[in-house]
mmCIF file of C-alpha atoms in Angstrom:
data_model
loop_
_atom_site.group_PDB
_atom_site.id
_atom_site.type_symbol
_atom_site.label_atom_id
_atom_site.label_comp_id
_atom_site.label_asym_id
_atom_site.label_seq_id
_atom_site.Cartn_x
_atom_site.Cartn_y
_atom_site.Cartn_z
ATOM 1 C CA UNK U 1 -22.401 16.234 -18.865
ATOM 2 C CA UNK U 2 -22.283 13.139 -16.739
ATOM 3 C CA UNK U 3 -19.202 13.807 -14.462
ATOM 4 C CA UNK U 4 -18.487 11.735 -11.294
ATOM 5 C CA UNK U 5 -16.072 12.923 -8.773
ATOM 6 C CA UNK U 6 -14.366 11.191 -5.857
ATOM 7 C CA UNK U 7 -12.928 12.463 -2.758
ATOM 8 C CA UNK U 8 -10.320 12.228 -1.531
ATOM 9 C CA UNK U 9 -8.215 11.509 -4.569
ATOM 10 C CA UNK U 10 -5.395 9.845 -2.285
ATOM 11 C CA UNK U 11 -5.479 8.958 1.348
ATOM 12 C CA UNK U 12 -2.612 7.255 3.681
ATOM 13 C CA UNK U 13 -3.816 5.983 6.955
ATOM 14 C CA UNK U 14 -2.445 3.810 9.717
ATOM 15 C CA UNK U 15 -3.512 0.158 10.008
ATOM 16 C CA UNK U 16 -6.750 -0.327 12.199
ATOM 17 C CA UNK U 17 -8.152 2.991 11.476
ATOM 18 C CA UNK U 18 -11.284 3.838 9.177
ATOM 19 C CA UNK U 19 -11.160 5.672 6.000
ATOM 20 C CA UNK U 20 -14.451 7.069 4.133
ATOM 21 C CA UNK U 21 -14.373 7.694 0.243
ATOM 22 C CA UNK U 22 -16.951 9.722 -1.339
ATOM 23 C CA UNK U 23 -18.415 9.320 -4.785
ATOM 24 C CA UNK U 24 -20.701 12.090 -6.282
ATOM 25 C CA UNK U 25 -22.481 12.444 -9.576
ATOM 26 C CA UNK U 26 -22.241 16.341 -10.240
ATOM 27 C CA UNK U 27 -24.598 16.859 -12.868
ATOM 28 C CA UNK U 28 -27.184 14.119 -12.697
ATOM 29 C CA UNK U 29 -28.852 11.951 -10.519
ATOM 30 C CA UNK U 30 -27.430 8.358 -10.222
ATOM 31 C CA UNK U 31 -29.939 5.467 -10.026
ATOM 32 C CA UNK U 32 -27.269 3.074 -9.288
ATOM 33 C CA UNK U 33 -23.680 3.564 -7.997
ATOM 34 C CA UNK U 34 -21.036 0.811 -8.359
ATOM 35 C CA UNK U 35 -17.831 0.468 -6.317
ATOM 36 C CA UNK U 36 -14.693 -1.300 -7.707
ATOM 37 C CA UNK U 37 -11.324 -2.038 -6.519
ATOM 38 C CA UNK U 38 -8.284 -2.334 -8.628
ATOM 39 C CA UNK U 39 -4.980 -3.853 -7.590
ATOM 40 C CA UNK U 40 -1.832 -2.833 -9.268
ATOM 41 C CA UNK U 41 -1.502 -4.053 -12.819
ATOM 42 C CA UNK U 42 -4.782 -5.918 -12.520
ATOM 43 C CA UNK U 43 -8.202 -5.088 -13.811
ATOM 44 C CA UNK U 44 -11.187 -3.814 -12.022
ATOM 45 C CA UNK U 45 -13.197 -5.957 -9.876
ATOM 46 C CA UNK U 46 -16.713 -5.098 -8.700
ATOM 47 C CA UNK U 47 -17.167 -5.024 -5.064
ATOM 48 C CA UNK U 48 -20.699 -3.868 -4.470
ATOM 49 C CA UNK U 49 -23.936 -2.210 -6.126
ATOM 50 C CA UNK U 50 -25.789 0.397 -4.450
ATOM 51 C CA UNK U 51 -29.104 2.140 -4.938
ATOM 52 C CA UNK U 52 -30.265 5.100 -3.140
ATOM 53 C CA UNK U 53 -32.130 4.278 -0.161
ATOM 54 C CA UNK U 54 -31.587 0.726 -0.090
ATOM 55 C CA UNK U 55 -29.053 -1.746 1.185
ATOM 56 C CA UNK U 56 -26.056 -2.312 -0.959
ATOM 57 C CA UNK U 57 -25.448 -5.708 -2.941
ATOM 58 C CA UNK U 58 -22.071 -7.244 -2.460
ATOM 59 C CA UNK U 59 -20.273 -9.278 -4.682
ATOM 60 C CA UNK U 60 -19.048 -12.773 -3.464
ATOM 61 C CA UNK U 61 -15.910 -12.583 -1.206
ATOM 62 C CA UNK U 62 -16.437 -8.852 -0.238
ATOM 63 C CA UNK U 63 -17.150 -8.292 3.518
ATOM 64 C CA UNK U 64 -20.134 -6.179 4.050
ATOM 65 C CA UNK U 65 -18.983 -5.326 7.555
ATOM 66 C CA UNK U 66 -15.550 -4.244 6.497
ATOM 67 C CA UNK U 67 -16.638 -2.166 3.416
ATOM 68 C CA UNK U 68 -19.519 -0.403 4.532
ATOM 69 C CA UNK U 69 -21.545 1.446 1.704
ATOM 70 C CA UNK U 70 -24.107 4.200 2.190
ATOM 71 C CA UNK U 71 -26.204 5.840 -0.551
ATOM 72 C CA UNK U 72 -28.039 8.240 1.239
ATOM 73 C CA UNK U 73 -29.033 10.677 -2.047
ATOM 74 C CA UNK U 74 -29.299 10.324 -5.711
ATOM 75 C CA UNK U 75 -26.083 12.079 -6.020
ATOM 76 C CA UNK U 76 -23.743 10.659 -3.191
ATOM 77 C CA UNK U 77 -22.445 7.302 -2.110
ATOM 78 C CA UNK U 78 -19.825 6.642 0.385
ATOM 79 C CA UNK U 79 -17.504 3.604 0.873
ATOM 80 C CA UNK U 80 -16.076 3.391 4.331
ATOM 81 C CA UNK U 81 -13.139 0.953 4.786
ATOM 82 C CA UNK U 82 -13.212 -0.209 8.422
ATOM 83 C CA UNK U 83 -10.118 -1.356 10.464
ATOM 84 C CA UNK U 84 -8.157 -0.962 7.473
ATOM 85 C CA UNK U 85 -5.170 -3.081 7.006
ATOM 86 C CA UNK U 86 -2.101 -3.066 4.508
ATOM 87 C CA UNK U 87 -3.956 -5.718 2.260
ATOM 88 C CA UNK U 88 -6.768 -3.242 1.690
ATOM 89 C CA UNK U 89 -4.256 -0.816 0.162
ATOM 90 C CA UNK U 90 -5.799 -0.523 -3.409
ATOM 91 C CA UNK U 91 -7.191 1.841 -6.009
ATOM 92 C CA UNK U 92 -11.054 2.249 -5.398
ATOM 93 C CA UNK U 93 -13.263 3.503 -8.256
ATOM 94 C CA UNK U 94 -16.754 4.213 -8.245
ATOM 95 C CA UNK U 95 -19.379 4.613 -11.176
ATOM 96 C CA UNK U 96 -22.678 5.754 -11.678
ATOM 97 C CA UNK U 97 -25.823 5.212 -13.973
ATOM 98 C CA UNK U 98 -28.414 7.393 -14.876
ATOM 99 C CA UNK U 99 -32.124 7.099 -15.775
ATOM 100 C CA UNK U 100 -32.595 5.651 -19.123
ATOM 101 C CA UNK U 101 -29.002 4.781 -19.827
ATOM 102 C CA UNK U 102 -28.423 1.650 -17.512
ATOM 103 C CA UNK U 103 -25.780 0.310 -19.589
ATOM 104 C CA UNK U 104 -23.647 3.322 -19.412
ATOM 105 C CA UNK U 105 -21.434 3.697 -16.332
ATOM 106 C CA UNK U 106 -19.709 7.048 -15.554
ATOM 107 C CA UNK U 107 -16.533 6.449 -13.818
ATOM 108 C CA UNK U 108 -15.061 8.519 -11.177
ATOM 109 C CA UNK U 109 -11.062 9.340 -11.055
ATOM 110 C CA UNK U 110 -10.392 6.931 -8.307
ATOM 111 C CA UNK U 111 -9.024 7.164 -4.715
ATOM 112 C CA UNK U 112 -5.601 5.556 -3.992
ATOM 113 C CA UNK U 113 -5.697 4.059 -0.439
ATOM 114 C CA UNK U 114 -2.553 3.250 1.260
ATOM 115 C CA UNK U 115 -2.563 1.627 4.567
ATOM 116 C CA UNK U 116 0.591 1.587 6.557
ATOM 117 C CA UNK O 1 -19.638 -16.411 -13.217
ATOM 118 C CA UNK O 2 -18.846 -14.328 -16.529
ATOM 119 C CA UNK O 3 -15.073 -14.201 -17.277
ATOM 120 C CA UNK O 4 -13.411 -12.263 -19.856
ATOM 121 C CA UNK O 5 -9.888 -13.018 -21.005
ATOM 122 C CA UNK O 6 -7.924 -10.493 -22.920
ATOM 123 C CA UNK O 7 -4.877 -11.116 -24.898
ATOM 124 C CA UNK O 8 -2.411 -10.162 -25.156
ATOM 125 C CA UNK O 9 -1.751 -9.072 -21.387
ATOM 126 C CA UNK O 10 1.128 -6.769 -22.412
ATOM 127 C CA UNK O 11 2.030 -5.290 -25.699
ATOM 128 C CA UNK O 12 5.155 -3.123 -26.571
ATOM 129 C CA UNK O 13 5.351 -1.636 -30.124
ATOM 130 C CA UNK O 14 7.020 1.137 -32.093
ATOM 131 C CA UNK O 15 5.085 4.249 -33.239
ATOM 132 C CA UNK O 16 3.225 3.458 -36.498
ATOM 133 C CA UNK O 17 2.855 -0.350 -36.017
ATOM 134 C CA UNK O 18 -0.706 -1.921 -36.067
ATOM 135 C CA UNK O 19 -1.977 -4.151 -33.369
ATOM 136 C CA UNK O 20 -5.109 -6.229 -32.471
ATOM 137 C CA UNK O 21 -6.417 -6.944 -28.837
ATOM 138 C CA UNK O 22 -8.919 -9.719 -28.210
ATOM 139 C CA UNK O 23 -11.430 -10.098 -25.500
ATOM 140 C CA UNK O 24 -12.957 -13.650 -25.256
ATOM 141 C CA UNK O 25 -15.649 -15.335 -23.128
ATOM 142 C CA UNK O 26 -17.681 -18.453 -22.839
ATOM 143 C CA UNK O 27 -20.742 -16.244 -21.913
ATOM 144 C CA UNK O 28 -23.073 -14.327 -23.938
ATOM 145 C CA UNK O 29 -23.344 -10.588 -23.351
ATOM 146 C CA UNK O 30 -26.048 -8.345 -24.210
ATOM 147 C CA UNK O 31 -23.356 -5.754 -25.277
ATOM 148 C CA UNK O 32 -19.742 -5.049 -24.763
ATOM 149 C CA UNK O 33 -17.814 -2.100 -24.140
ATOM 150 C CA UNK O 34 -14.050 -0.890 -24.375
ATOM 151 C CA UNK O 35 -12.254 1.559 -22.081
ATOM 152 C CA UNK O 36 -8.832 3.043 -21.800
ATOM 153 C CA UNK O 37 -7.396 3.815 -18.575
ATOM 154 C CA UNK O 38 -4.468 5.986 -17.732
ATOM 155 C CA UNK O 39 -2.356 5.519 -14.528
ATOM 156 C CA UNK O 40 -3.952 6.790 -11.501
ATOM 157 C CA UNK O 41 -7.258 7.630 -13.178
ATOM 158 C CA UNK O 42 -10.779 6.024 -13.716
ATOM 159 C CA UNK O 43 -11.420 4.125 -17.047
ATOM 160 C CA UNK O 44 -12.852 6.118 -20.016
ATOM 161 C CA UNK O 45 -15.428 4.686 -22.253
ATOM 162 C CA UNK O 46 -14.264 4.342 -25.915
ATOM 163 C CA UNK O 47 -17.175 2.360 -27.553
ATOM 164 C CA UNK O 48 -20.039 0.238 -26.982
ATOM 165 C CA UNK O 49 -20.966 -2.650 -29.168
ATOM 166 C CA UNK O 50 -24.409 -4.230 -29.103
ATOM 167 C CA UNK O 51 -25.222 -6.309 -32.348
ATOM 168 C CA UNK O 52 -23.367 -9.407 -33.140
ATOM 169 C CA UNK O 53 -20.983 -8.940 -35.591
ATOM 170 C CA UNK O 54 -21.060 -5.180 -35.457
ATOM 171 C CA UNK O 55 -18.095 -3.116 -36.371
ATOM 172 C CA UNK O 56 -17.550 0.388 -35.124
ATOM 173 C CA UNK O 57 -14.765 2.817 -35.880
ATOM 174 C CA UNK O 58 -13.333 5.581 -33.904
ATOM 175 C CA UNK O 59 -10.541 7.368 -35.844
ATOM 176 C CA UNK O 60 -7.696 4.646 -35.967
ATOM 177 C CA UNK O 61 -9.526 2.172 -33.673
ATOM 178 C CA UNK O 62 -11.771 -0.465 -34.993
ATOM 179 C CA UNK O 63 -13.884 -2.557 -32.817
ATOM 180 C CA UNK O 64 -15.722 -5.611 -33.660
ATOM 181 C CA UNK O 65 -18.347 -7.639 -31.783
ATOM 182 C CA UNK O 66 -18.347 -11.365 -32.360
ATOM 183 C CA UNK O 67 -21.509 -13.017 -34.092
ATOM 184 C CA UNK O 68 -22.116 -14.907 -31.038
ATOM 185 C CA UNK O 69 -21.707 -11.880 -28.633
ATOM 186 C CA UNK O 70 -19.183 -13.725 -26.776
ATOM 187 C CA UNK O 71 -16.018 -12.117 -28.046
ATOM 188 C CA UNK O 72 -14.842 -8.750 -29.265
ATOM 189 C CA UNK O 73 -11.592 -7.207 -30.777
ATOM 190 C CA UNK O 74 -9.969 -3.835 -30.898
ATOM 191 C CA UNK O 75 -7.759 -3.080 -33.800
ATOM 192 C CA UNK O 76 -5.435 -0.137 -33.721
ATOM 193 C CA UNK O 77 -3.915 1.214 -36.988
ATOM 194 C CA UNK O 78 -0.781 3.093 -37.176
ATOM 195 C CA UNK O 79 -0.353 3.378 -33.248
ATOM 196 C CA UNK O 80 1.009 6.626 -31.527
ATOM 197 C CA UNK O 81 2.339 7.188 -28.303
ATOM 198 C CA UNK O 82 -0.781 8.739 -26.946
ATOM 199 C CA UNK O 83 -2.582 5.314 -27.462
ATOM 200 C CA UNK O 84 -0.318 4.081 -24.497
ATOM 201 C CA UNK O 85 -2.650 2.714 -21.798
ATOM 202 C CA UNK O 86 -4.434 0.015 -20.210
ATOM 203 C CA UNK O 87 -7.227 -1.405 -22.532
ATOM 204 C CA UNK O 88 -10.210 -2.867 -20.757
ATOM 205 C CA UNK O 89 -13.159 -4.800 -22.363
ATOM 206 C CA UNK O 90 -16.320 -5.067 -20.347
ATOM 207 C CA UNK O 91 -19.347 -7.075 -20.788
ATOM 208 C CA UNK O 92 -22.715 -5.953 -19.868
ATOM 209 C CA UNK O 93 -25.000 -8.665 -18.417
ATOM 210 C CA UNK O 94 -28.071 -9.004 -16.183
ATOM 211 C CA UNK O 95 -27.226 -10.169 -12.703
ATOM 212 C CA UNK O 96 -29.440 -12.337 -10.538
ATOM 213 C CA UNK O 97 -30.678 -9.162 -8.811
ATOM 214 C CA UNK O 98 -32.462 -8.092 -11.934
ATOM 215 C CA UNK O 99 -29.861 -5.307 -12.586
ATOM 216 C CA UNK O 100 -27.158 -5.016 -15.203
ATOM 217 C CA UNK O 101 -23.634 -5.048 -14.433
ATOM 218 C CA UNK O 102 -20.247 -4.831 -15.873
ATOM 219 C CA UNK O 103 -17.640 -7.555 -15.779
ATOM 220 C CA UNK O 104 -14.193 -6.423 -16.733
ATOM 221 C CA UNK O 105 -11.758 -8.270 -18.744
ATOM 222 C CA UNK O 106 -8.228 -9.009 -17.484
ATOM 223 C CA UNK O 107 -6.822 -5.978 -19.249
ATOM 224 C CA UNK O 108 -4.199 -5.365 -21.990
ATOM 225 C CA UNK O 109 -1.482 -2.991 -21.097
ATOM 226 C CA UNK O 110 -0.288 -1.083 -24.538
ATOM 227 C CA UNK O 111 2.966 0.850 -24.607
ATOM 228 C CA UNK O 112 3.801 2.464 -27.994
ATOM 229 C CA UNK O 113 7.351 3.714 -28.319
ATOM 230 C CA UNK O 114 8.179 6.802 -30.216
#
């Protein structure tokens, strides 16, 4: 159990367009979901934390108007990269925690975003 | 800001050799986790260590949490090509929001040559 999926797995878009990435917990209800960004050969950097029905908490330096996070249900969170630019090209990974196990994050397979 | 430094950053060894990866911080963590990540995939949890001085073994992998809960090490015995990947430590800590979060280390890229 505790499977997290992401869609799409890869996306290529033109500069200036918006891209939506979905993160779903398939077999459990996620109390909290996290969004990370990982640049090539680097570690994961936390972008934001979201809880169902409330506003996301963004990390310092992450523009909330550029990276829109919606957590409409206990099994779905979306990250929308608005007006994407080449420097937004990265590997975006989500994770989710479940009730009673707050220290264990179940990671999705990631989404590779390439902005041309 | 909690920072986790890993060393070495990159390690290339021959099959059968032993290796140790270190994860160090000046901050105390309530627990520390180790992950392995393959290219193009999300990280996979290997172990969580909670108690200072704790040692956990997972087949050929031995994990140790420092007594002060600020550092950790991962030792691999008789490395195999299947051990190749990015190894990440991550500290669990309480944020100002009152919620727990993970801070990931800088990562160690391991390559095991057959």
